[in-house]
Amino acid sequence: MRFFSDNAAPAHPKVLEAIAQANRLDTAYDGDDWSRRLDGAFSDLFGTEVRAFWVTTGTAANCLAVAALCPPYRAILCHKDAHIEVDEAGAPGFFTGGAKLVLLDGEGAKLTPGAIGDACGRIRNDVHQVQPAAISITNATEYGLAYRASEVAAIGDLARQRGLALHMDGARLANALVSTGDGLADMTWRAGVDALSFGFVKNGGLNAEALILFRTDLADEIAIRRKRAGHLLSKGRYLAAQLLATPEGALWLDNARAANAAAQALATAAADRLVYPVEANELFLNVSAEEAGRLRGAGFDFYDWGPGEIRLVTSWDQQGEALERLASAIAAL
Amino acid sequence: MRFFSDNAAPAHPKVLEAIAQANRLDTAYDGDDWSRRLDGAFSDLFGTEVRAFWVTTGTAANCLAVAALCPPYRAILCHKDAHIEVDEAGAPGFFTGGAKLVLLDGEGAKLTPGAIGDACGRIRNDVHQVQPAAISITNATEYGLAYRASEVAAIGDLARQRGLALHMDGARLANALVSTGDGLADMTWRAGVDALSFGFVKNGGLNAEALILFRTDLADEIAIRRKRAGHLLSKGRYLAAQLLATPEGALWLDNARAANAAAQALATAAADRLVYPVEANELFLNVSAEEAGRLRGAGFDFYDWGPGEIRLVTSWDQQGEALERLASAIAAL
Amino acid sequence: MRFFSDNAAPAHPKVLEAIAQANRLDTAYDGDDWSRRLDGAFSDLFGTEVRAFWVTTGTAANCLAVAALCPPYRAILCHKDAHIEVDEAGAPGFFTGGAKLVLLDGEGAKLTPGAIGDACGRIRNDVHQVQPAAISITNATEYGLAYRASEVAAIGDLARQRGLALHMDGARLANALVSTGDGLADMTWRAGVDALSFGFVKNGGLNAEALILFRTDLADEIAIRRKRAGHLLSKGRYLAAQLLATPEGALWLDNARAANAAAQALATAAADRLVYPVEANELFLNVSAEEAGRLRGAGFDFYDWGPGEIRLVTSWDQQGEALERLASAIAAL
Amino acid sequence: MRFFSDNAAPAHPKVLEAIAQANRLDTAYDGDDWSRRLDGAFSDLFGTEVRAFWVTTGTAANCLAVAALCPPYRAILCHKDAHIEVDEAGAPGFFTGGAKLVLLDGEGAKLTPGAIGDACGRIRNDVHQVQPAAISITNATEYGLAYRASEVAAIGDLARQRGLALHMDGARLANALVSTGDGLADMTWRAGVDALSFGFVKNGGLNAEALILFRTDLADEIAIRRKRAGHLLSKGRYLAAQLLATPEGALWLDNARAANAAAQALATAAADRLVYPVEANELFLNVSAEEAGRLRGAGFDFYDWGPGEIRLVTSWDQQGEALERLASAIAAL
C-alpha cells in the first residue's frame, strides 16, 4: 500500500469518462468545445472573471505564472522549501530567463508578512542587487499546513503595498479549502492572488492542471508562453474535459475531502508523533529508522524525510481497510 | 468534414483502452511499469539501443532535442518552412537559450546536402558569426514530401563530416515510412540521425509523443531538461501506455497507411492541381478562391495556403463516404 | 596601410586627454562627475530629454536596446545583413532571452516601409508564429548607405501604426549625418526612433559607446540590464569622459567629416567600380582577385567581400599621402 | 577622503602610460600586438599554460567563467555573501541561462570543504533537484579574509572528488597573495582552480580585468561567449596594454602591498573594533552610528555595513597623511 504521494494515485473514473466523451474530431489546440468552456466555467466557480489555461503539470503552471509576473532581472520571494525551489529542477530559472528565487524561512513552509517584509528590507534598492517582483506561496504548503484566507489576504496586502505580484501554487488548494472551510474566492483573488496554479493531478485528475489568471491582462502573454514552452497540446480537449469535471461537478472538493479524511484518520493514530498539525493530506511523523522498517515490513510504502522522520500522503481513493491497517500499525509502533 | 489537420483527429480506440488499463496506482513520474518498458520496446522497434522519453507535444520533443544538440551560442540549420521555425512560437530559442536557426531553401521544405554545404560555407569561421552545431530535418516534410532513407543518409554523412548533429522531426515519420517503403532503422539511426521526434498525436495518439535518442549518452541531460521544462508528468504511465501501442502493436503503421491511402484517393481526383507530389497525408492544391468557396459550401473545411492554394490533411480515421464525396467534389471543380 | 575597418583606428588625442583628466578618485560606477553630466549633455545635443548610458561596445548598446524593446517571445525585424544578425555572435538571442530576428531584404542593407509591411503581413497573428515587437535599422548601413531623415521617419510612422518599437544602430551615425546634411533630431527621435546606439569607437573614441534612450521610461530597466550583463564598469568616468568629447565638442562630426572625405577621395578614383554609392566611409568595389593582389602588393590591406569584391573603410585619421597613393593605385588598376 | 571602495581609485600612472602607448592603428578585437602577448605573459606569470582574456568588469569575468563551467540546468555552490550572489544583479542567472546558485554559510564569507560537502549531501540525486556542477570562491573574500593556498587546495580536492569545477573570483587576489605570502601557482591551478577572475581594476587598473583559464580547453567557448555578451571590444589593445603591466611588471603586487599596508595601519588603530581579522585591504569595524557620524564629520567617507558596523576599503594610492589622520580619528573615538 503506497503512501508516497497523491501524484501517483489513479484518476477518478469520471475523469476517464470525460476523456472518452471528448474522443471525437474537434478543432485543434484550445479551439475545441471543451477548451472554450473553461474560462466561463472557472469564472463561475471563482465568482469573478478569470482566464483559465490547461497545462499538464504543476511545474508548467507555476513557472508560466511566475515568468509572466517577474521579469528576468528581478526576483520571486518564496519559502526555502517551496516546490518551485526544491522540486522543479530549476524550472523557474528556465521559464523566467534567469530570475532569482529569494528564499525565506517560515514554520511548516508558510510565509508571513513579517518574513516577507524583512526579506525585502534586506535588499538594497540599487542596480547591484536583484529587486523583488513577486511572491509565491503554496497552499496547502509542502508540509501540509493550510493558509487561512485571512493569512493569504495579509500577504496580499503587503504585496500590493510593495508593488509585488502574488502567485499561489495550489497543487493541493482543494485540500486547504476543505480543511479551513474558507471560500475559494476569499482564498484567492479577494486575498490579492494574481495567478493561481490550480492543482488537479494530485486530486483525481489524469494529466490536467489549470493555470488561473485573475489578472486577465496577462492572458495573451500566457497563451504565447504556453505554446513557446511546448505546452500547447494539439488535442487540448482531453485536458479541458478533465478539468471541467471540477467547476462543473463537485469532484475536486469531494476528492479532497476524502484525502483529508484519510489523513485525519492516520493523524489520530499518530497524534504524538506529528511534526506538524495535519491540515491537508500530508503527515510528517517522528518515526525511527527501525520503526519505519517495521511499517515497510508490514507492506506500507512511504518516503523517509530526514533522519527519524517519515512522510505519508493520502489520496482521494484511499479508504477502508488499508487505511485502518496503517492506522493500527502506526498506533502499535 | 474537416481536413484542417491530422492533429485534431480522435485518438484510436486502442489508445483509449491503453489509458484505461493504466488507471491504477503505480510509481509517479516515469518509474511506473509502462514507462520502464519504453526503452526496451523502442530499442526492439529500431533494432538498436535507444532511450525513449514520453512528452506531450512535438514542440517539446523537437526543442528538447535541439537544446541537447546545440549550445546556446551556436546554430541549427533547418528549412525556412520547418515547423520549428514557423509554428513553434520561438520555442527553439527558448529551449536552447537563444541559439539561432539558420534558414535554408529547398523544394517542398526538403533540405539537400548541397544546400546545407552552401549554408555552412557562407558562415565565416570566427567568433563574430554563429557557428552551426546541428541540422534539423522534417520527415515527412511540412509540404508532405518524404525523404527516402538514402537522402537522409546523404545528409547524415555531411553532418558527420562537418561535426554537426542531426535531428529529425518525425511528426509524420510513419507516413513517410509507409510511403517510401524504407525501413525504420535505415531512415533514422543508420542514416546518422542522433535524435528523433517520434510523432504519435497526428497518427492516432491522444497526447503522447516520443523523443527517441540514438545518442544514448544524452539521456541524462534530456531527463533533466524534460523536468526543467515542466514536461515530466506525475502520472507518466498514461503517456507511456499510449506509446506502447506503437512498438508493441502495428497501430502506428496501420494508421499511417490509412491516412496515406486517403490522401492518395484525393490526389488521384486532384492530379492536375497538385503543387507537390503527395508522398504522405498532406495535399497542397491549386484551387481558386471561388473554387475553395464551393468546396466549403459543400461542407468541407480546410486551410487556405497562400493565394490560390489550399491544404488538405487526411488522418487515420478518414475513410469511406466523406472521402469519396470530397474526391468527387474536387474532380468536379 | 590598413583599410580593414574604422574600428581599429587610434583614438583621437582629445579622447586620451579626457581620460587622463578623469584619472582621479571619484564615485564608482556611474555616480561620478562625468557620468552624471551625460544625460544633460546628450539631451542638449539632441534637443530633447534623453537618458544616456555608456557602454564599451556597439553590440552591448544594440542588444541592451533590443532586449528592452522586445520580450523574449517576440521578434525584431531587421535587414538580413544587419550587424546584429551577421556579426554579433547571436548576442540578440542572448540579451533578449531567445527573441527572434526576422530577416528582411533590401538594397544596400536598407529597409523600407514596404519591405517591413510585407514581412509583417506574412506573419499569421496567432500563438504559433512569433509576433514582431520592434524594428532595428542601421544608419549608415552595413554597406555604407545613409538613410535620410525622411526615410527613417517613414519607417517610424509605420512602426507607430503597427505598435512596433524602433531601434537605430548608429555605429556610423555621424557619417550618415555628415553625408546627408540632415539634423540629429530629425534623424532620430523626431523620426520615431526609441533607442539609439550612438557609435563613438569607430569615430575616434577609445572604448566608449553610448546607448541613448528617447523613451526615458526604459532607463531603469536599461540600468539594471547593463549591470546584469557585466557592462557597468567600476570606473565609469573614463568612459563618460570620452563621450563628453562628443556633445561638448564637435569632435564626432569633425572626425566623421574627415572619414567621409577620405572615402570620397577614393570613390572618385574608383567611380566605375563602386558596388554602392558611397554615402559614408565605406567603399565596396568590384576588384578581381588579381587586382586585389596588386593592391596588397603595394602595401594596402583590406577585406575581400565575396568573389570579385573588396571592402575599404576609411577612418578619421586617414588623410594625406597614403590616401592619395591608394586612390592612384585604384585608378591605375 | 574616501574609503568607500578600491574600485573608485584612480588608475596607476603606468596604466595610463600603457594606454597611451597603445594608441596606434593595429588589428581590431584581440588580434593586436598587445592582446596576442597576453597568453604568453600570463602563462609565464602562472608557471603553466593558461589562456588569458581581457574583459572590462569582474562581473563579466566571473559570469563568463561560471557559464562555461556550469550548464543552465545545474548549480554553482557559493557563499551566501559572495559577490556573484549579492552584487551582480543576477548576472550569473543571465550568463548561465538560469543556473542556480546554492548558498552556503561560512565565517567571513569563506567556504570550507565541510560546508560544501554538507550542501552536496542535502541535494537528492534525481531530476527534481538541481545538481551542482561548480564551486565559486572569492579570494580575498567579501569580508577581507584571505584563503591560504592550502585551504583552496582542500576545496580543490573535494571538487575533483565530486566532479565539480572550481572558479575563483580574484577581484582582490593580489591582496590575498601579499597577505598570505603564498605563491600564485599554489593559490590557483595547483590548488585545483579551473578558471580565475584576475582582478586589476581594484588594484590600479583603469578598466581591464582578466579571465584566466587553466582549463585551456574552454578557451574557444569563452571567446564566443565573450563576444556574444558584448564584451569583445573593438580596440582590445587598450585593455591588453593595461593588463600587461601586471605580468610584465610587478605593478599588481606593489599596488596590493600598498593597499594592504594601508589597511594594516588602520587595523592597528582599530584593533578592538575589528569584526574580522584584516587579511587584505578591507576593514569591518564595530562603530556606532554616533561615532560614524563623527568620522564623517571629520571628512571621511565610507559605507555603513549593517547596524553598528562600517566598512573601510583602502587602495593602492592611499598613503601618508590622510591615512594617518583616519587612524588617529578611529583611535580617538
GROMACS .gro file of N, CA and C in nm, chain A residues 81-148:
model
  204
   81ASP      N    1   1.160   2.596   0.128
   81ASP     CA    2   1.115   2.461   0.098
   81ASP      C    3   1.004   2.459  -0.008
   82ALA      N    4   0.984   2.571  -0.074
   82ALA     CA    5   0.879   2.576  -0.176
   82ALA      C    6   0.909   2.478  -0.289
   83HIS      N    7   0.804   2.422  -0.343
   83HIS     CA    8   0.819   2.328  -0.454
   83HIS      C    9   0.897   2.390  -0.569
   84ILE      N   10   0.872   2.516  -0.600
   84ILE     CA   11   0.942   2.579  -0.714
   84ILE      C   12   1.092   2.588  -0.688
   85GLU      N   13   1.133   2.594  -0.562
   85GLU     CA   14   1.275   2.597  -0.530
   85GLU      C   15   1.335   2.457  -0.522
   86VAL      N   16   1.262   2.367  -0.464
   86VAL     CA   17   1.320   2.239  -0.424
   86VAL      C   18   1.299   2.128  -0.524
   87ASP      N   19   1.188   2.130  -0.595
   87ASP     CA   20   1.148   2.011  -0.669
   87ASP      C   21   1.111   2.036  -0.814
   88GLU      N   22   1.157   2.144  -0.871
   88GLU     CA   23   1.121   2.169  -1.011
   88GLU      C   24   1.245   2.184  -1.100
   89ALA      N   25   1.357   2.130  -1.054
   89ALA     CA   26   1.475   2.121  -1.140
   89ALA      C   27   1.520   2.256  -1.194
   90GLY      N   28   1.494   2.359  -1.120
   90GLY     CA   29   1.537   2.490  -1.169
   90GLY      C   30   1.447   2.549  -1.275
   91ALA      N   31   1.327   2.493  -1.290
   91ALA     CA   32   1.236   2.541  -1.394
   91ALA      C   33   1.205   2.691  -1.383
   92PRO      N   34   1.193   2.748  -1.263
   92PRO     CA   35   1.168   2.893  -1.259
   92PRO      C   36   1.280   2.972  -1.329
   93GLY      N   37   1.404   2.929  -1.311
   93GLY     CA   38   1.515   2.995  -1.379
   93GLY      C   39   1.502   2.984  -1.530
   94PHE      N   40   1.455   2.869  -1.575
   94PHE     CA   41   1.439   2.846  -1.719
   94PHE      C   42   1.326   2.930  -1.776
   95PHE      N   43   1.210   2.922  -1.714
   95PHE     CA   44   1.093   2.992  -1.769
   95PHE      C   45   1.108   3.144  -1.761
   96THR      N   46   1.170   3.193  -1.653
   96THR     CA   47   1.181   3.339  -1.638
   96THR      C   48   1.300   3.396  -1.714
   97GLY      N   49   1.392   3.310  -1.757
   97GLY     CA   50   1.513   3.362  -1.818
   97GLY      C   51   1.614   3.408  -1.715
   98GLY      N   52   1.617   3.340  -1.603
   98GLY     CA   53   1.723   3.367  -1.507
   98GLY      C   54   1.684   3.451  -1.387
   99ALA      N   55   1.556   3.471  -1.364
   99ALA     CA   56   1.516   3.544  -1.242
   99ALA      C   57   1.557   3.464  -1.120
  100LYS      N   58   1.561   3.533  -1.009
  100LYS     CA   59   1.616   3.475  -0.887
  100LYS      C   60   1.503   3.438  -0.792
  101LEU      N   61   1.522   3.328  -0.721
  101LEU     CA   62   1.434   3.297  -0.609
  101LEU      C   63   1.504   3.343  -0.482
  102VAL      N   64   1.438   3.428  -0.406
  102VAL     CA   65   1.488   3.469  -0.275
  102VAL      C   66   1.418   3.382  -0.172
  103LEU      N   67   1.497   3.310  -0.094
  103LEU     CA   68   1.443   3.203  -0.009
  103LEU      C   69   1.421   3.252   0.133
  104LEU      N   70   1.300   3.228   0.182
  104LEU     CA   71   1.263   3.274   0.316
  104LEU      C   72   1.239   3.156   0.408
  105ASP      N   73   1.260   3.181   0.534
  105ASP     CA   74   1.225   3.082   0.635
  105ASP      C   75   1.079   3.098   0.676
  106GLY      N   76   1.030   2.999   0.750
  106GLY     CA   77   0.891   3.006   0.798
  106GLY      C   78   0.848   2.867   0.839
  107GLU      N   79   0.786   2.855   0.953
  107GLU     CA   80   0.744   2.727   1.008
  107GLU      C   81   0.652   2.652   0.912
  108GLY      N   82   0.685   2.529   0.886
  108GLY     CA   83   0.598   2.445   0.806
  108GLY      C   84   0.581   2.493   0.663
  109ALA      N   85   0.684   2.564   0.613
  109ALA     CA   86   0.686   2.615   0.475
  109ALA      C   87   0.584   2.727   0.452
  110LYS      N   88   0.542   2.790   0.561
  110LYS     CA   89   0.450   2.904   0.546
  110LYS      C   90   0.526   3.037   0.550
  111LEU      N   91   0.487   3.126   0.464
  111LEU     CA   92   0.541   3.262   0.468
  111LEU      C   93   0.449   3.349   0.552
  112THR      N   94   0.507   3.453   0.609
  112THR     CA   95   0.428   3.552   0.682
  112THR      C   96   0.464   3.691   0.630
  113PRO      N   97   0.374   3.786   0.647
  113PRO     CA   98   0.407   3.923   0.606
  113PRO      C   99   0.536   3.971   0.671
  114GLY      N  100   0.559   3.931   0.796
  114GLY     CA  101   0.681   3.973   0.863
  114GLY      C  102   0.805   3.923   0.792
  115ALA      N  103   0.805   3.795   0.760
  115ALA     CA  104   0.922   3.737   0.694
  115ALA      C  105   0.944   3.800   0.557
  116ILE      N  106   0.834   3.827   0.489
  116ILE     CA  107   0.845   3.888   0.356
  116ILE      C  108   0.898   4.030   0.368
  117GLY      N  109   0.843   4.104   0.462
  117GLY     CA  110   0.888   4.242   0.482
  117GLY      C  111   1.036   4.248   0.517
  118ASP      N  112   1.080   4.157   0.605
  118ASP     CA  113   1.222   4.154   0.642
  118ASP      C  114   1.309   4.125   0.520
  119ALA      N  115   1.266   4.029   0.441
  119ALA     CA  116   1.346   3.993   0.324
  119ALA      C  117   1.358   4.112   0.229
  120CYS      N  118   1.248   4.180   0.208
  120CYS     CA  119   1.252   4.299   0.122
  120CYS      C  120   1.345   4.404   0.182
  121GLY      N  121   1.340   4.417   0.313
  121GLY     CA  122   1.421   4.518   0.378
  121GLY      C  123   1.570   4.492   0.365
  122ARG      N  124   1.606   4.366   0.346
  122ARG     CA  125   1.748   4.333   0.334
  122ARG      C  126   1.802   4.360   0.194
  123ILE      N  127   1.715   4.391   0.100
  123ILE     CA  128   1.760   4.413  -0.038
  123ILE      C  129   1.784   4.562  -0.060
  124ARG      N  130   1.908   4.599  -0.083
  124ARG     CA  131   1.938   4.739  -0.115
  124ARG      C  132   1.871   4.776  -0.246
  125ASN      N  133   1.818   4.894  -0.249
  125ASN     CA  134   1.749   4.937  -0.370
  125ASN      C  135   1.846   5.003  -0.467
  126ASP      N  136   1.925   4.920  -0.533
  126ASP     CA  137   2.017   4.973  -0.635
  126ASP      C  138   2.029   4.870  -0.747
  127VAL      N  139   2.108   4.900  -0.848
  127VAL     CA  140   2.115   4.808  -0.961
  127VAL      C  141   2.201   4.685  -0.933
  128HIS      N  142   2.273   4.685  -0.823
  128HIS     CA  143   2.361   4.573  -0.795
  128HIS      C  144   2.287   4.456  -0.734
  129GLN      N  145   2.178   4.484  -0.666
  129GLN     CA  146   2.101   4.378  -0.603
  129GLN      C  147   1.972   4.356  -0.681
  130VAL      N  148   1.931   4.231  -0.682
  130VAL     CA  149   1.812   4.194  -0.758
  130VAL      C  150   1.687   4.235  -0.680
  131GLN      N  151   1.606   4.315  -0.740
  131GLN     CA  152   1.486   4.365  -0.673
  131GLN      C  153   1.371   4.266  -0.690
  132PRO      N  154   1.290   4.252  -0.586
  132PRO     CA  155   1.179   4.156  -0.595
  132PRO      C  156   1.066   4.207  -0.685
  133ALA      N  157   0.999   4.115  -0.748
  133ALA     CA  158   0.883   4.149  -0.831
  133ALA      C  159   0.759   4.071  -0.791
  134ALA      N  160   0.778   3.959  -0.723
  134ALA     CA  161   0.663   3.873  -0.695
  134ALA      C  162   0.687   3.788  -0.571
  135ILE      N  163   0.577   3.741  -0.516
  135ILE     CA  164   0.578   3.646  -0.404
  135ILE      C  165   0.508   3.521  -0.453
  136SER      N  166   0.560   3.407  -0.414
  136SER     CA  167   0.490   3.281  -0.445
  136SER      C  168   0.470   3.203  -0.316
  137ILE      N  169   0.346   3.168  -0.290
  137ILE     CA  170   0.316   3.084  -0.173
  137ILE      C  171   0.248   2.956  -0.219
  138THR      N  172   0.254   2.854  -0.135
  138THR     CA  173   0.195   2.725  -0.168
  138THR      C  174   0.087   2.693  -0.065
  139ASN      N  175  -0.033   2.663  -0.111
  139ASN     CA  176  -0.144   2.636  -0.020
  139ASN      C  177  -0.224   2.517  -0.072
  140ALA      N  178  -0.228   2.410   0.007
  140ALA     CA  179  -0.160   2.379   0.131
  140ALA      C  180  -0.009   2.375   0.108
  141THR      N  181   0.066   2.400   0.214
  141THR     CA  182   0.212   2.406   0.199
  141THR      C  183   0.273   2.268   0.176
  142GLU      N  184   0.401   2.272   0.149
  142GLU     CA  185   0.477   2.149   0.126
  142GLU      C  186   0.482   2.063   0.253
  143TYR      N  187   0.448   2.120   0.366
  143TYR     CA  188   0.442   2.040   0.489
  143TYR      C  189   0.299   2.020   0.537
  144GLY      N  190   0.205   2.039   0.447
  144GLY     CA  191   0.069   2.002   0.478
  144GLY      C  192  -0.004   2.100   0.568
  145LEU      N  193   0.047   2.223   0.579
  145LEU     CA  194  -0.028   2.325   0.652
  145LEU      C  195  -0.115   2.402   0.555
  146ALA      N  196  -0.226   2.452   0.606
  146ALA     CA  197  -0.315   2.531   0.521
  146ALA      C  198  -0.312   2.678   0.564
  147TYR      N  199  -0.285   2.767   0.469
  147TYR     CA  200  -0.306   2.909   0.494
  147TYR      C  201  -0.457   2.932   0.507
  148ARG      N  202  -0.496   3.013   0.602
  148ARG     CA  203  -0.635   3.058   0.603
  148ARG      C  204  -0.646   3.175   0.505
   0.00000   0.00000   0.00000
